[in-house]
Structure formats: structure tokens, C-alpha cells
PDB file of C-alpha atoms in Angstrom:
ATOM      1  CA  ASP J   4       3.784  15.627  13.161  1.00 63.00           C
ATOM      2  CA  ALA J   5       4.078  11.882  13.641  1.00 74.00           C
ATOM      3  CA  GLY J   6       3.226   9.668  10.733  1.00 93.00           C
ATOM      4  CA  VAL J   7       1.671   6.218  10.938  1.00 96.00           C
ATOM      5  CA  THR J   8       3.347   4.145  13.638  1.00 97.00           C
ATOM      6  CA  GLN J   9       3.183   0.364  13.974  1.00 98.00           C
ATOM      7  CA  SER J  10       4.302  -2.020  16.686  1.00 97.00           C
ATOM      8  CA  PRO J  11       6.078  -4.293  17.064  1.00 97.00           C
ATOM      9  CA  THR J  12       8.508  -3.996  14.145  1.00 97.00           C
ATOM     10  CA  HIS J  13       9.300  -7.714  14.135  1.00 97.00           C
ATOM     11  CA  LEU J  14       7.576 -10.738  15.607  1.00 96.00           C
ATOM     12  CA  ILE J  15       8.257 -14.462  15.579  1.00 97.00           C
ATOM     13  CA  LYS J  16       5.468 -16.928  16.339  1.00 97.00           C
ATOM     14  CA  THR J  17       4.808 -20.625  15.885  1.00 97.00           C
ATOM     15  CA  ARG J  18       1.976 -22.321  14.054  1.00 97.00           C
ATOM     16  CA  GLY J  19      -1.332 -22.283  15.904  1.00 97.00           C
ATOM     17  CA  GLN J  20      -0.496 -19.251  18.021  1.00 98.00           C
ATOM     18  CA  GLN J  21      -2.326 -15.950  18.006  1.00 98.00           C
ATOM     19  CA  VAL J  22      -0.879 -12.499  17.350  1.00 98.00           C
ATOM     20  CA  THR J  23      -1.943  -8.870  17.800  1.00 98.00           C
ATOM     21  CA  LEU J  24      -0.432  -6.039  15.784  1.00 98.00           C
ATOM     22  CA  ARG J  25      -0.966  -2.371  16.586  1.00 98.00           C
ATOM     23  CA  CYS J  26      -1.255   0.824  14.570  1.00 98.00           C
ATOM     24  CA  SER J  27      -1.532   4.510  15.407  1.00 98.00           C
ATOM     25  CA  PRO J  28      -2.756   6.640  12.510  1.00 96.00           C
ATOM     26  CA  LYS J  29      -1.253   9.873  11.271  1.00 94.00           C
ATOM     27  CA  SER J  30      -2.500  12.934  13.120  1.00 93.00           C
ATOM     28  CA  GLY J  31      -5.821  14.094  11.664  1.00 90.00           C
ATOM     29  CA  HIS J  32      -6.653  10.724  10.097  1.00 92.00           C
ATOM     30  CA  ASP J  33      -9.670   8.699  11.201  1.00 93.00           C
ATOM     31  CA  THR J  34      -9.632   5.696   8.853  1.00 93.00           C
ATOM     32  CA  VAL J  35      -7.260   2.741   9.156  1.00 95.00           C
ATOM     33  CA  SER J  36      -6.655   0.041   6.557  1.00 95.00           C
ATOM     34  CA  TRP J  37      -4.569  -3.122   6.956  1.00 97.00           C
ATOM     35  CA  TYR J  38      -2.629  -4.857   4.193  1.00 97.00           C
ATOM     36  CA  GLN J  39      -0.590  -8.070   3.972  1.00 97.00           C
ATOM     37  CA  GLN J  40       2.525  -7.974   1.804  1.00 96.00           C
ATOM     38  CA  ALA J  41       4.220 -11.255   0.945  1.00 94.00           C
ATOM     39  CA  LEU J  42       7.835 -11.166  -0.132  1.00 92.00           C
ATOM     40  CA  GLY J  43       8.247  -9.876  -3.668  1.00 90.00           C
ATOM     41  CA  GLN J  44       4.588  -8.949  -4.079  1.00 92.00           C
ATOM     42  CA  GLY J  45       2.355  -5.934  -3.793  1.00 93.00           C
ATOM     43  CA  PRO J  46       0.221  -5.475  -0.682  1.00 95.00           C
ATOM     44  CA  GLN J  47      -3.151  -7.250  -0.415  1.00 95.00           C
ATOM     45  CA  PHE J  48      -6.051  -5.518   1.324  1.00 95.00           C
ATOM     46  CA  ILE J  49      -7.259  -7.187   4.535  1.00 97.00           C
ATOM     47  CA  PHE J  50      -9.859  -4.750   5.913  1.00 96.00           C
ATOM     48  CA  GLN J  51     -10.607  -1.133   6.739  1.00 94.00           C
ATOM     49  CA  TYR J  52     -11.937   0.452   9.925  1.00 95.00           C
ATOM     50  CA  TYR J  53     -13.814   3.695  10.339  1.00 92.00           C
ATOM     51  CA  GLU J  54     -15.893   4.871  13.320  1.00 92.00           C
ATOM     52  CA  GLU J  55     -14.804   1.736  15.175  1.00 95.00           C
ATOM     53  CA  GLU J  56     -16.460  -0.535  12.612  1.00 95.00           C
ATOM     54  CA  GLU J  57     -15.163  -2.754   9.837  1.00 94.00           C
ATOM     55  CA  ARG J  58     -16.293  -1.011   6.642  1.00 91.00           C
ATOM     56  CA  GLN J  59     -14.651  -3.095   3.931  1.00 91.00           C
ATOM     57  CA  ARG J  60     -13.031  -6.500   3.879  1.00 94.00           C
ATOM     58  CA  GLY J  61     -10.741  -8.220   1.421  1.00 93.00           C
ATOM     59  CA  ASN J  62     -10.508 -11.925   0.675  1.00 94.00           C
ATOM     60  CA  PHE J  63      -9.096 -13.036   4.019  1.00 97.00           C
ATOM     61  CA  PRO J  64     -10.491 -15.729   6.343  1.00 97.00           C
ATOM     62  CA  ASP J  65     -12.204 -15.031   9.649  1.00 96.00           C
ATOM     63  CA  ARG J  66      -8.950 -15.832  11.462  1.00 98.00           C
ATOM     64  CA  PHE J  67      -8.086 -12.233  10.627  1.00 98.00           C
ATOM     65  CA  SER J  68      -9.988  -9.766  12.782  1.00 97.00           C
ATOM     66  CA  GLY J  69      -9.521  -6.217  13.899  1.00 97.00           C
ATOM     67  CA  HIS J  70     -10.583  -3.418  16.114  1.00 97.00           C
ATOM     68  CA  GLN J  71     -10.537   0.357  16.086  1.00 98.00           C
ATOM     69  CA  PHE J  72     -10.483   2.402  19.269  1.00 97.00           C
ATOM     70  CA  PRO J  73     -12.073   5.813  19.964  1.00 97.00           C
ATOM     71  CA  ASN J  74      -8.682   7.493  19.443  1.00 96.00           C
ATOM     72  CA  TYR J  75      -8.638   5.973  15.900  1.00 96.00           C
ATOM     73  CA  SER J  76      -5.791   3.560  16.665  1.00 98.00           C
ATOM     74  CA  SER J  77      -6.310   0.000  15.496  1.00 98.00           C
ATOM     75  CA  GLU J  78      -5.330  -3.597  16.122  1.00 98.00           C
ATOM     76  CA  LEU J  79      -5.057  -6.543  13.770  1.00 98.00           C
ATOM     77  CA  ASN J  80      -5.522  -9.981  15.311  1.00 98.00           C
ATOM     78  CA  VAL J  81      -4.673 -13.240  13.619  1.00 98.00           C
ATOM     79  CA  ASN J  82      -5.675 -16.556  15.209  1.00 97.00           C
ATOM     80  CA  ALA J  83      -4.454 -20.095  14.520  1.00 97.00           C
ATOM     81  CA  LEU J  84      -1.381 -18.878  12.679  1.00 98.00           C
ATOM     82  CA  LEU J  85      -0.265 -20.747   9.567  1.00 97.00           C
ATOM     83  CA  LEU J  86       3.122 -20.778   7.889  1.00 97.00           C
ATOM     84  CA  GLY J  87       1.564 -18.841   5.016  1.00 96.00           C
ATOM     85  CA  ASP J  88       0.762 -15.950   7.324  1.00 98.00           C
ATOM     86  CA  SER J  89       4.430 -14.992   7.316  1.00 97.00           C
ATOM     87  CA  ALA J  90       4.513 -11.540   5.720  1.00 97.00           C
ATOM     88  CA  LEU J  91       4.921  -7.828   6.244  1.00 97.00           C
ATOM     89  CA  TYR J  92       1.719  -6.378   7.688  1.00 98.00           C
ATOM     90  CA  LEU J  93       1.157  -2.775   6.744  1.00 98.00           C
ATOM     91  CA  CYS J  94      -1.180  -0.263   8.300  1.00 98.00           C
ATOM     92  CA  ALA J  95      -2.369   2.760   6.319  1.00 96.00           C
ATOM     93  CA  SER J  96      -4.347   5.743   7.536  1.00 95.00           C
ATOM     94  CA  SER J  97      -6.378   8.338   5.691  1.00 92.00           C
ATOM     95  CA  ALA J  98      -8.904  11.071   6.352  1.00 89.00           C
ATOM     96  CA  ARG J  99     -12.452  10.020   5.594  1.00 77.00           C
ATOM     97  CA  GLN J 100     -13.900  13.323   4.540  1.00 66.00           C
ATOM     98  CA  GLY J 101     -13.061  15.155   1.377  1.00 58.00           C
ATOM     99  CA  GLN J 102     -11.743  14.085  -1.974  1.00 59.00           C
ATOM    100  CA  GLY J 103      -8.119  13.395  -2.523  1.00 67.00           C
ATOM    101  CA  GLN J 104      -7.230  11.805   0.781  1.00 78.00           C
ATOM    102  CA  PRO J 105      -4.578   9.228  -0.075  1.00 88.00           C
ATOM    103  CA  GLN J 106      -3.504   6.466   2.275  1.00 92.00           C
ATOM    104  CA  HIS J 107      -0.244   6.920   4.148  1.00 94.00           C
ATOM    105  CA  PHE J 108       1.627   3.859   5.379  1.00 96.00           C
ATOM    106  CA  GLY J 109       3.618   2.836   8.412  1.00 97.00           C
ATOM    107  CA  ASP J 110       6.803   0.797   8.143  1.00 96.00           C
ATOM    108  CA  GLY J 111       4.965  -2.416   8.926  1.00 97.00           C
ATOM    109  CA  THR J 112       5.335  -5.385  11.239  1.00 98.00           C
ATOM    110  CA  ARG J 113       7.403  -8.268   9.920  1.00 97.00           C
ATOM    111  CA  LEU J 114       5.694 -11.476  11.113  1.00 98.00           C
ATOM    112  CA  SER J 115       7.558 -14.756  10.827  1.00 97.00           C
ATOM    113  CA  ILE J 116       5.835 -18.068  11.557  1.00 97.00           C
ATOM    114  CA  LEU J 117       8.000 -21.048  12.446  1.00 94.00           C
TER     115      LEU J 117
ATOM    116  CA  GLY M  14      -6.274 -11.345  -4.842  1.00 59.00           C
ATOM    117  CA  GLN M  15      -6.750  -8.863  -7.638  1.00 65.00           C
ATOM    118  CA  GLN M  16      -3.626  -7.119  -8.896  1.00 77.00           C
ATOM    119  CA  LEU M  17      -2.797  -4.597 -11.537  1.00 91.00           C
ATOM    120  CA  ASN M  18      -0.431  -5.439 -14.406  1.00 96.00           C
ATOM    121  CA  GLN M  19       2.726  -3.476 -13.738  1.00 97.00           C
ATOM    122  CA  SER M  20       5.737  -3.463 -16.050  1.00 97.00           C
ATOM    123  CA  PRO M  21       8.589  -3.848 -16.301  1.00 97.00           C
ATOM    124  CA  GLN M  22       9.216  -6.152 -13.352  1.00 96.00           C
ATOM    125  CA  SER M  23      12.745  -4.762 -12.982  1.00 96.00           C
ATOM    126  CA  MET M  24      14.983  -2.204 -14.653  1.00 95.00           C
ATOM    127  CA  PHE M  25      18.758  -1.914 -14.772  1.00 95.00           C
ATOM    128  CA  ILE M  26      19.750   1.620 -15.740  1.00 92.00           C
ATOM    129  CA  GLN M  27      22.742   3.939 -15.714  1.00 95.00           C
ATOM    130  CA  GLU M  28      22.747   6.965 -13.451  1.00 95.00           C
ATOM    131  CA  GLY M  29      21.385   9.940 -15.366  1.00 95.00           C
ATOM    132  CA  GLU M  30      19.051   7.900 -17.567  1.00 96.00           C
ATOM    133  CA  ASP M  31      15.323   8.443 -17.751  1.00 96.00           C
ATOM    134  CA  VAL M  32      12.990   5.713 -16.497  1.00 96.00           C
ATOM    135  CA  SER M  33       9.470   4.806 -17.521  1.00 97.00           C
ATOM    136  CA  MET M  34       7.083   2.263 -15.997  1.00 97.00           C
ATOM    137  CA  ASN M  35       3.370   1.645 -16.369  1.00 97.00           C
ATOM    138  CA  CYS M  36       0.329  -0.074 -14.965  1.00 97.00           C
ATOM    139  CA  THR M  37      -2.751  -1.407 -16.690  1.00 96.00           C
ATOM    140  CA  SER M  38      -6.017  -2.778 -15.429  1.00 95.00           C
ATOM    141  CA  SER M  39      -9.103  -4.463 -16.823  1.00 92.00           C
ATOM    142  CA  SER M  40     -11.154  -2.340 -14.419  1.00 90.00           C
ATOM    143  CA  ILE M  41     -11.738   1.397 -14.326  1.00 92.00           C
ATOM    144  CA  PHE M  42     -10.288   3.334 -11.423  1.00 92.00           C
ATOM    145  CA  ASN M  43     -11.071   6.867 -10.261  1.00 91.00           C
ATOM    146  CA  THR M  44      -7.750   7.319  -8.491  1.00 93.00           C
ATOM    147  CA  TRP M  45      -4.245   6.181  -9.379  1.00 95.00           C
ATOM    148  CA  LEU M  46      -1.407   6.352  -6.882  1.00 95.00           C
ATOM    149  CA  TRP M  47       2.311   5.748  -7.165  1.00 97.00           C
ATOM    150  CA  TYR M  48       4.354   4.648  -4.138  1.00 97.00           C
ATOM    151  CA  LYS M  49       8.033   3.845  -3.551  1.00 98.00           C
ATOM    152  CA  GLN M  50       9.127   1.223  -1.040  1.00 97.00           C
ATOM    153  CA  ASP M  51      12.658   0.903   0.280  1.00 95.00           C
ATOM    154  CA  PRO M  52      13.887  -2.250   2.070  1.00 90.00           C
ATOM    155  CA  GLY M  53      12.506  -2.537   5.599  1.00 88.00           C
ATOM    156  CA  GLU M  54      10.127   0.368   5.166  1.00 93.00           C
ATOM    157  CA  GLY M  55       6.524   0.956   4.236  1.00 95.00           C
ATOM    158  CA  PRO M  56       5.379   2.430   0.899  1.00 97.00           C
ATOM    159  CA  VAL M  57       5.834   6.192   0.585  1.00 96.00           C
ATOM    160  CA  LEU M  58       3.388   8.149  -1.553  1.00 95.00           C
ATOM    161  CA  LEU M  59       5.024   9.805  -4.578  1.00 97.00           C
ATOM    162  CA  ILE M  60       2.136  11.051  -6.706  1.00 96.00           C
ATOM    163  CA  ALA M  61      -1.665  10.877  -6.517  1.00 94.00           C
ATOM    164  CA  LEU M  62      -3.861  11.271  -9.630  1.00 94.00           C
ATOM    165  CA  TYR M  63      -7.589  11.962  -9.412  1.00 92.00           C
ATOM    166  CA  LYS M  64      -8.754  12.839 -12.921  1.00 93.00           C
ATOM    167  CA  ALA M  65      -8.566  11.043 -16.264  1.00 94.00           C
ATOM    168  CA  GLY M  66      -5.887  12.620 -18.435  1.00 95.00           C
ATOM    169  CA  GLU M  67      -4.261  14.356 -15.462  1.00 95.00           C
ATOM    170  CA  LEU M  68      -0.494  14.841 -15.676  1.00 97.00           C
ATOM    171  CA  THR M  69       1.224  15.578 -12.352  1.00 96.00           C
ATOM    172  CA  SER M  70       4.855  16.179 -11.444  1.00 97.00           C
ATOM    173  CA  ASN M  71       6.775  15.853  -8.211  1.00 96.00           C
ATOM    174  CA  GLY M  72      10.330  17.020  -8.810  1.00 97.00           C
ATOM    175  CA  ARG M  73      11.921  14.675 -11.335  1.00 97.00           C
ATOM    176  CA  LEU M  74       8.869  12.384 -11.243  1.00 98.00           C
ATOM    177  CA  THR M  75       5.933  12.724 -13.621  1.00 98.00           C
ATOM    178  CA  ALA M  76       2.840  10.541 -13.655  1.00 98.00           C
ATOM    179  CA  GLN M  77      -0.247  10.455 -15.848  1.00 97.00           C
ATOM    180  CA  PHE M  78      -3.766   9.110 -15.338  1.00 96.00           C
ATOM    181  CA  GLY M  79      -4.751   7.356 -18.557  1.00 96.00           C
ATOM    182  CA  ILE M  80      -7.710   8.743 -20.479  1.00 95.00           C
ATOM    183  CA  THR M  81      -9.476   5.360 -20.390  1.00 94.00           C
ATOM    184  CA  ARG M  82      -9.019   5.291 -16.581  1.00 93.00           C
ATOM    185  CA  LYS M  83      -7.539   1.808 -16.960  1.00 94.00           C
ATOM    186  CA  ASP M  84      -3.867   2.740 -16.993  1.00 96.00           C
ATOM    187  CA  SER M  85      -1.191   5.033 -15.606  1.00 98.00           C
ATOM    188  CA  PHE M  86       2.506   5.614 -16.135  1.00 97.00           C
ATOM    189  CA  LEU M  87       5.352   7.014 -14.078  1.00 98.00           C
ATOM    190  CA  ASN M  88       8.477   8.653 -15.508  1.00 98.00           C
ATOM    191  CA  ILE M  89      11.645   9.492 -13.615  1.00 97.00           C
ATOM    192  CA  SER M  90      14.039  11.868 -15.311  1.00 97.00           C
ATOM    193  CA  ALA M  91      17.816  11.938 -14.826  1.00 96.00           C
ATOM    194  CA  SER M  92      17.922   9.068 -12.321  1.00 95.00           C
ATOM    195  CA  ILE M  93      20.184   9.292  -9.273  1.00 95.00           C
ATOM    196  CA  PRO M  94      21.384   6.564  -6.878  1.00 93.00           C
ATOM    197  CA  SER M  95      18.699   7.296  -4.269  1.00 94.00           C
ATOM    198  CA  ASP M  96      16.017   6.425  -6.842  1.00 96.00           C
ATOM    199  CA  VAL M  97      16.757   2.710  -6.367  1.00 96.00           C
ATOM    200  CA  GLY M  98      13.907   0.819  -4.770  1.00 96.00           C
ATOM    201  CA  ILE M  99      10.598  -0.762  -5.669  1.00 97.00           C
ATOM    202  CA  TYR M 100       7.910   1.375  -7.271  1.00 98.00           C
ATOM    203  CA  PHE M 101       4.275   0.347  -6.926  1.00 97.00           C
ATOM    204  CA  CYS M 102       1.181   1.565  -8.690  1.00 97.00           C
ATOM    205  CA  ALA M 103      -2.163   1.342  -6.910  1.00 95.00           C
ATOM    206  CA  GLY M 104      -5.676   1.916  -8.183  1.00 93.00           C
ATOM    207  CA  GLN M 105      -8.652   2.967  -6.150  1.00 90.00           C
ATOM    208  CA  LEU M 106     -12.263   2.781  -7.275  1.00 84.00           C
ATOM    209  CA  ASN M 107     -13.456   5.575  -5.012  1.00 76.00           C
ATOM    210  CA  SER M 108     -12.044   7.652  -2.182  1.00 69.00           C
ATOM    211  CA  ASN M 109     -11.686   5.583   1.011  1.00 68.00           C
ATOM    212  CA  TYR M 110     -11.932   2.317  -0.886  1.00 80.00           C
ATOM    213  CA  GLN M 111      -9.270  -0.350  -0.765  1.00 88.00           C
ATOM    214  CA  LEU M 112      -6.162   0.012  -2.877  1.00 91.00           C
ATOM    215  CA  ILE M 113      -5.508  -2.546  -5.618  1.00 93.00           C
ATOM    216  CA  TRP M 114      -1.769  -2.925  -6.211  1.00 95.00           C
ATOM    217  CA  GLY M 115       0.640  -3.843  -8.954  1.00 95.00           C
ATOM    218  CA  ALA M 116       3.451  -6.301  -8.248  1.00 94.00           C
ATOM    219  CA  GLY M 117       6.068  -3.547  -8.347  1.00 96.00           C
ATOM    220  CA  THR M 118       8.949  -2.400 -10.543  1.00 97.00           C
ATOM    221  CA  LYS M 119      12.395  -2.855  -9.033  1.00 97.00           C
ATOM    222  CA  LEU M 120      14.767  -0.091 -10.088  1.00 97.00           C
ATOM    223  CA  ILE M 121      18.482  -0.892  -9.988  1.00 95.00           C
ATOM    224  CA  ILE M 122      21.184   1.578 -10.976  1.00 90.00           C
ATOM    225  CA  LYS M 123      24.259   0.041 -12.568  1.00 86.00           C
ATOM    226  CA  PRO M 124      27.543   1.258 -11.099  1.00 77.00           C
TER     227      PRO M 124
END
């Protein structure tokens, strides 16, 4: 049973470019959340997708956008990259229905902006 | 963004010692979660707590959901070398809501 998978594992971009990160949820999960983790800090919530719609959003600018596909996989897009966008981007999946459905994480995409 | 107050920031311990760390919040949460993150990897769920006062164990790990719903602690008994890493607490207002995270406790075992 595959867990949460993310691609690519590492990415290097320059300021002003655009990037797309991908996530496949754990089998049986239908909800995907994205987090940004700066070095030495805890993750910060970006947004959550369920039924192909953005359901919740954290305090991130509109440069951060996402998408969820019918197979529950998801993409995170970041436009006009800034140096401060350098971070580990984590995807988490969970099952929507039922109590006690914790989020399970992938190993993240390490994004470096030059 | 909002973060929980997690302490200590780091711990240097001898192998075999017990470890204790905690998280506090000014807000009430209905779920507390504890994760461990190793270098180059994503957070791995250790223990999930869903009820105020709940005490849950996972092997040598024990965690409690504070009665006020504003705090939680994690204990590790008889630490071993593979326990090194960063431990994070996370609070969740309701199921399927975003996780609010602490800044982490870095556990280092002295040789």
C-alpha cells in the first residue's frame, strides 16, 4: 500500500519563474493538504483540496494556487517565485469521512530559488 | 502564521534516559497529533489524540491530551539512538481542518 508520494524530490528555480509540484495521496484518501516548511520551523498550512475544490486556505498570497484531479491527486503551482519561497513543500492526505482521520505526509519537494 | 508553543527547543540526553516535551496553545483544539521528522523526510505520525484527558501509548511513546484542550505532552521512555530527530506537535480544531504546528523539539543523544 503506497503512502503519499510527491514529485519531484528536489527543484532549483530562479526568481520570477513558475513551478508545479505534484502529489499522489495515500490509497483510500480523498483530501489533500499542502504545507510550506522553512528550515528550522514547523510546517505552515497553504491550502486544502477536497472534491476538486479548494476548501480551506492559509495566509498565502494568490501566487500560490492548486488543483485536485478526479483521481484525488493534486498539484501546487507557485508563480513569480521569490527567494523567500525556498522551502520544503509537504503534501498530506487524509480521508474526509469519519472521525479520527489524521493527515499522512509525503517526503516533500525541496524547492530552492536562486 | 499561527504556531503552538513547543518546548524544549532541543534536548541532549544519554541513551536510556526518559524524555518529556510539551506543547501549549492559547486556543482550544479538538485533536492533538505528534509527528517525528527525520532529515530529508516528511513528518511521520506517532500518536493521535481525540479526547480531552486521553492518554495514549505507542510502544515507548506516551502522549496526553490536556484536560483544558490547550496543551499536550509527549514522553519517550528509555531512549535509543533511533529516537534522534525532530518531534512536532500539531493541533487541529476539527477533523479535516488545517494543522497548526509547533516549532519542533530536536532530540540529540549524547554518545
